[in-house]
Short mmCIF file of C-alpha atoms and ligand atoms in Angstrom, two decimals:
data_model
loop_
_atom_site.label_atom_id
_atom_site.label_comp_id
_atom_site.label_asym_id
_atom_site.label_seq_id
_atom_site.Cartn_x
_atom_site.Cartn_y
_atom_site.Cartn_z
CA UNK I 1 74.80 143.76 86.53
CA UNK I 2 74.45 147.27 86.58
CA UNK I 3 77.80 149.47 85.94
CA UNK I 4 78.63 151.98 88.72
CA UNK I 5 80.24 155.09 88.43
CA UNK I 6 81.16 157.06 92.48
CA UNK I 7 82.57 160.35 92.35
CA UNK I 8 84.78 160.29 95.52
CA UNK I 9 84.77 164.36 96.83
CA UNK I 10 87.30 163.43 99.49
CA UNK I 11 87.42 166.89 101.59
CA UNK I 12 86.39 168.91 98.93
CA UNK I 13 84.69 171.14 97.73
CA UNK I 14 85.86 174.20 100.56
CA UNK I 15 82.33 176.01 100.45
CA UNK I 16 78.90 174.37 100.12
CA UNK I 17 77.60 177.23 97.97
CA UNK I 18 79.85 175.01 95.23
CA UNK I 19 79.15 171.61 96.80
CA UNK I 20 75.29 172.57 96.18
CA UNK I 21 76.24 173.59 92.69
CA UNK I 22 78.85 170.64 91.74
CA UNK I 23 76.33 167.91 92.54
CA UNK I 24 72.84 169.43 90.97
CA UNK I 25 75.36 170.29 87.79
CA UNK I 26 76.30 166.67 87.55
CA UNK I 27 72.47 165.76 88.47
CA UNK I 28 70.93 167.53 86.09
CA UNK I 29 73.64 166.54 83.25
CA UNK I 30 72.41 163.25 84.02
CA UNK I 31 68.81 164.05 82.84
CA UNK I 32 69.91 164.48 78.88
CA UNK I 33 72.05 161.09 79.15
CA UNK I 34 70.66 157.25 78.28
CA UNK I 35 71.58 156.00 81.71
CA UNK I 36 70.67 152.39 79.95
CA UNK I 37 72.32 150.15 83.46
CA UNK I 38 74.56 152.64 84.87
CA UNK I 39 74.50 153.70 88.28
CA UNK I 40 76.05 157.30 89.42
CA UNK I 41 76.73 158.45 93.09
CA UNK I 42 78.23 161.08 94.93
CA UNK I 43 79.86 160.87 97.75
CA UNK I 44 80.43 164.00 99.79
CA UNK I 45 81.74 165.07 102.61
CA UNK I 46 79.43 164.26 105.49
CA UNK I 47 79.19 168.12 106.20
CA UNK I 48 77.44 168.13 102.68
CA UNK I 49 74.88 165.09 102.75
CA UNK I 50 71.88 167.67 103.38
CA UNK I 51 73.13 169.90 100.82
CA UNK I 52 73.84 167.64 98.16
CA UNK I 53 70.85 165.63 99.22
CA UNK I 54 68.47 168.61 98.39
CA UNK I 55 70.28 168.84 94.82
CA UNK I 56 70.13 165.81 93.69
CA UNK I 57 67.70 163.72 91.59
CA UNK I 58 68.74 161.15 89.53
CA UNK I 59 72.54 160.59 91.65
CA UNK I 60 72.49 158.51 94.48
CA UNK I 61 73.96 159.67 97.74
CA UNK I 62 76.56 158.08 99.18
CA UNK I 63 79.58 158.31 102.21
CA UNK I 64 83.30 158.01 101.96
CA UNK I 65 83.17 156.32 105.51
CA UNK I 66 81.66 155.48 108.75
CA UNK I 67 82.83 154.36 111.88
CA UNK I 68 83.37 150.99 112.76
CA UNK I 69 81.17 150.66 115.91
CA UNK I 70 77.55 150.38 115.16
CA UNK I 71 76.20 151.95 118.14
CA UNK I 72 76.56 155.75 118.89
CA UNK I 73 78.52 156.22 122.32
CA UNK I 74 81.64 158.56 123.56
CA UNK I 75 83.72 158.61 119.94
CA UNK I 76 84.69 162.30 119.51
CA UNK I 77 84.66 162.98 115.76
CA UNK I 78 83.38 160.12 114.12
CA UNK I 79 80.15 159.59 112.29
CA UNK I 80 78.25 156.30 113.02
CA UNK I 81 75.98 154.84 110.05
CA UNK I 82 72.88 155.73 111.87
CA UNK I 83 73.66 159.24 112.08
CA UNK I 84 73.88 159.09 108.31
CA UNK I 85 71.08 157.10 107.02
CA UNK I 86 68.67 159.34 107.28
CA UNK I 87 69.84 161.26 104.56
CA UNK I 88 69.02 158.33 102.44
CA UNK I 89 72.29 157.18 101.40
CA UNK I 90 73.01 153.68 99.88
CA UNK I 91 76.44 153.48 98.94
CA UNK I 92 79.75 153.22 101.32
CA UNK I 93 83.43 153.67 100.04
CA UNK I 94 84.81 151.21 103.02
CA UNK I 95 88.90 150.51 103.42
CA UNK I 96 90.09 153.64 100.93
CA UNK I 97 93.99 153.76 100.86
CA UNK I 98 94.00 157.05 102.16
CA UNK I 99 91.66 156.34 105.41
CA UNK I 100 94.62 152.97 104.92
CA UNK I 101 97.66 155.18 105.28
CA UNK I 102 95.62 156.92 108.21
CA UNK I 103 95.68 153.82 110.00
CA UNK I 104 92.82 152.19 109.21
CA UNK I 105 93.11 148.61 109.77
CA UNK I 106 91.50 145.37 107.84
CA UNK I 107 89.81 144.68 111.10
CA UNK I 108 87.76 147.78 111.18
CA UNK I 109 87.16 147.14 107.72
CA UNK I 110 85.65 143.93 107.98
CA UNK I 111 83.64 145.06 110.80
CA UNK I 112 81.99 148.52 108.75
CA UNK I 113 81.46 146.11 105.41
CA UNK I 114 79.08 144.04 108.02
CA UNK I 115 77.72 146.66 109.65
CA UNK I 116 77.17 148.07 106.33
CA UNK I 117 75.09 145.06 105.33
CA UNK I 118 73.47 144.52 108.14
CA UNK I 119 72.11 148.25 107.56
CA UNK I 120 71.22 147.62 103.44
CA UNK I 121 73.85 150.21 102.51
CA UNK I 122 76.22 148.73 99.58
CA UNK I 123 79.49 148.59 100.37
CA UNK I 124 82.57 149.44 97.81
CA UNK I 125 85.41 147.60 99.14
CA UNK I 126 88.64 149.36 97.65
CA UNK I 127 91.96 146.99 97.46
CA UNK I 128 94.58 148.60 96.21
CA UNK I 129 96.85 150.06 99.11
CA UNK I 130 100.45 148.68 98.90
CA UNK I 131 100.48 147.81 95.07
CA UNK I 132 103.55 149.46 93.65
CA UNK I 133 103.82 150.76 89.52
CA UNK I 134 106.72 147.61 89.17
CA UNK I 135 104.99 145.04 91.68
CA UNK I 136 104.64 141.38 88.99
CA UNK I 137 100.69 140.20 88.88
CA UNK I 138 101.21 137.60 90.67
CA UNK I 139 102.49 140.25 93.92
CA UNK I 140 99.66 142.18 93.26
CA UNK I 141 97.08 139.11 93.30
CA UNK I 142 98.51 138.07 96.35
CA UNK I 143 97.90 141.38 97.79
CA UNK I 144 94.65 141.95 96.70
CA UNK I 145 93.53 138.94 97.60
CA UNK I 146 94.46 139.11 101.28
CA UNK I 147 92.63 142.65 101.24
CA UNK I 148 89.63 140.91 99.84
CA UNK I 149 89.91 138.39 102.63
CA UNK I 150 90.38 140.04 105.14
CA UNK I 151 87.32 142.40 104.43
CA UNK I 152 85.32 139.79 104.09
CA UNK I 153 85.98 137.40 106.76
CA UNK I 154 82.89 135.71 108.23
CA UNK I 155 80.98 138.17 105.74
CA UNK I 156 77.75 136.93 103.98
CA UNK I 157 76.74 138.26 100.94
CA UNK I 158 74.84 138.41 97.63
CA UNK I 159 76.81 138.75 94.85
CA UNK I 160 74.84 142.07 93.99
CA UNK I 161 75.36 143.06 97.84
CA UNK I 162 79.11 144.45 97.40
CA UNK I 163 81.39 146.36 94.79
CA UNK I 164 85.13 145.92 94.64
CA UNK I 165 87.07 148.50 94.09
CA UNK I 166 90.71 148.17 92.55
CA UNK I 167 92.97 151.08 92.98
CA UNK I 168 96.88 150.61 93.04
CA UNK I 169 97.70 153.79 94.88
CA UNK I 170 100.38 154.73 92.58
CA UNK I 171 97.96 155.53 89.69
CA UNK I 172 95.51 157.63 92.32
CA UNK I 173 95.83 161.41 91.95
CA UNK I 174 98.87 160.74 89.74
CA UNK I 175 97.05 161.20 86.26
CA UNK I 176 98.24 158.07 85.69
CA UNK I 177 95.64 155.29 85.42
CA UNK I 178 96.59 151.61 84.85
CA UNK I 179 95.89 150.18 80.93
CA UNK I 180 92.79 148.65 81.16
CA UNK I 181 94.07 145.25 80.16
CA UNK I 182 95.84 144.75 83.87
CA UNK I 183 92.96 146.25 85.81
CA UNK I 184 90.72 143.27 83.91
CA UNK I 185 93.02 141.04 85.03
CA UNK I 186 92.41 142.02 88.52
CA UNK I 187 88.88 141.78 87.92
CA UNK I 188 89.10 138.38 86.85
CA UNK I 189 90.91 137.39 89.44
CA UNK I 190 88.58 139.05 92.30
CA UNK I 191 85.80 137.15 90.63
CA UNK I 192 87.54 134.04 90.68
CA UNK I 193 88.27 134.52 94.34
CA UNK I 194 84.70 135.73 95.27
CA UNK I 195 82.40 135.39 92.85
CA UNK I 196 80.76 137.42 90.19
CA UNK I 197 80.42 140.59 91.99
CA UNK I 198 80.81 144.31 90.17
CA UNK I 199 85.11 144.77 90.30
CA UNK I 200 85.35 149.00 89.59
CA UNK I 201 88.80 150.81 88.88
CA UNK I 202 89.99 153.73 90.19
CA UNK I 203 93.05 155.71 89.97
CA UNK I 204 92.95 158.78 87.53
CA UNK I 205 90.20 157.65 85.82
CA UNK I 206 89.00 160.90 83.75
CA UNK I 207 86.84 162.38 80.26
CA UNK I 208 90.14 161.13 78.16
CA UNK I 209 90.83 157.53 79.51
CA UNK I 210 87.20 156.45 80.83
CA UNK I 211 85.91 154.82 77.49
CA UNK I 212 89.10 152.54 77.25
CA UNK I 213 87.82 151.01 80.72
CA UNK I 214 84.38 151.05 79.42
CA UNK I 215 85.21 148.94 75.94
CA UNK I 216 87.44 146.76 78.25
CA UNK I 217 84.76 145.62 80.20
CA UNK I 218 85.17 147.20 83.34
CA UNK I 219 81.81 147.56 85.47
CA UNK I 220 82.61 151.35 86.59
CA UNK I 221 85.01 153.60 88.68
CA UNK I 222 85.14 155.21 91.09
CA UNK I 223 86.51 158.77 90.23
CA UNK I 224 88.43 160.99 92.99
CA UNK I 225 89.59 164.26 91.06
CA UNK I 226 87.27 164.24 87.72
CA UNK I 227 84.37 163.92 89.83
CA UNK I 228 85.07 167.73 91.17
CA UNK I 229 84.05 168.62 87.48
CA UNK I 230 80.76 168.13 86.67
CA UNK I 231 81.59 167.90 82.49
CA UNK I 232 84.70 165.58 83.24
CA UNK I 233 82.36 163.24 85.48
CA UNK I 234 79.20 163.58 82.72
CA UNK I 235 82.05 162.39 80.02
CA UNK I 236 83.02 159.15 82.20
CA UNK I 237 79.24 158.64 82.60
CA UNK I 238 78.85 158.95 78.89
CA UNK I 239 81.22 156.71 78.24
CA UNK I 240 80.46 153.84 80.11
CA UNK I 241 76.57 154.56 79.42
CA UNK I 242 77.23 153.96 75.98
CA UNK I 243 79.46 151.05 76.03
CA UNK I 244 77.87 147.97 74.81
CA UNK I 245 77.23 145.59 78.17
CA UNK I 246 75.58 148.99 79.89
CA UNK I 247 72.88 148.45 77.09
CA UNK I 248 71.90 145.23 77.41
P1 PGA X 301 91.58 159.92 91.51
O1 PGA X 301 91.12 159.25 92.89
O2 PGA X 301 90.49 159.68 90.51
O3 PGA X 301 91.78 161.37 91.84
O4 PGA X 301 92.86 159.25 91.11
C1 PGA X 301 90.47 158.02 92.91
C2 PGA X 301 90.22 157.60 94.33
O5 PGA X 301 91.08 157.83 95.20
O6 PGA X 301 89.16 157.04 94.66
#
């Protein structure tokens, strides 16, 4: 299974001028680094798909979102996936905790990880929202596996259809990532629960702790503040591109 790397832009960059810049910087650091079975992806703002589209070679494209009804109709502000396949993106960051905290329910979840499917764009389920820094393993299990559930209810899939993502929200933004012992264990148990789909971490992942995932075993991450610069996100690239089960 390939290892997958998503650098999450949430609303950022401000300008394109530097979204244009950020993403053919990371592209074309890309170019002088084995890539052996990783996978990289940005994931932009939808205000920057054409931009980053046009700058980007070897990164795939991908969206932080879409909304949960397939068809376009009367829904002022939201995107629907046909609006954005065009720009020929292939990954989807579906049930983030911050689009959580927004409201965002499991049920809307479920329904963009089939629409998402049903469209060929791969899904990266994050679980994560609730966990707290002192919950036991066997709280978080429990709560990771009802996320996992309930984003997959009446869901079929090929293991190599769908990513998981695990991200306690205590260790996003925080600099603060999780050892990479624990977010195994999660992995393990996802897998157990699911099957042998790709489990990613996220949550501070950055240049300095991104190798220690990498040795672990972890199959990627998905990167929120390192992926705004383009050497931090080549250094998390070039760590797990050179950890051993990348180069099999
Ligand atoms: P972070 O964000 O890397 O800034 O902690 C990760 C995420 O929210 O996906």
């Amino acid at each position: 299974m390939n290892k997958l790397l998503v650098g999450n832009w949430k609303m950022n960059p401000r300008r394109l001028a530097e979204a244009r810049v950020l993403a053919s910087r990371i592209d074309h650091g890309l170019t002088n680094l084995d890539r052996g079975q990783l996978e990289t992806v940005i994931a932009p703002p939808f205000v920057f798909l054409s931009a980053v589209k046009h700058s980007i070679h070897f990164v795939k494209l991908g969206v932080q979102d879409f909304f949960h009804e397939e068809k376009e109709g009367a829904f002022t502000s939201q995107v629907s996936i046909g609006q954005i396949e065009d720009f020929g993106t292939t990954y989807a960051i579906l049930g983030h905790s911050e689009r959580r905290a927004m409201g965002e329910k499991d049920k809307q979840i479920n329904a963009k990880i089939k629409i998402a499917l049903k469209h060929k764009m791969h899904p990266i389920l994050c679980v994560g929202h609730g966990v707290g820094k002192k919950a036991s393993p066997s709280v978080i299990k429990r709560k990771i596996g009802s996320q996992i559930s309930a984003g997959l209810k009446g869901v079929k899939f090929r293991n190599s259809d769908l990513t998981i993502a695990y991200e306690p929200v205590w260790a996003i933004g925080t600099g603060r990532a999780v050892d990479p012992e624990h977010s195994l264990e999660i992995s393990e148990f996802a897998k157990s629960k699911i099957g042998d789909v790709r489990v990613i971490y996220g949550g501070s992942m950055n240049a300095e702790n991104a190798s220690g995932f990498a040795v672990a075993g972890i199959e990627g991450g998905l990167i929120g503040g390192a992926s705004l610069d383009a050497a931090q996100f080549l250094a998390i690239a070039r760590a797990f591109a050179d950890s051993p089960s990348s180069q099999q």
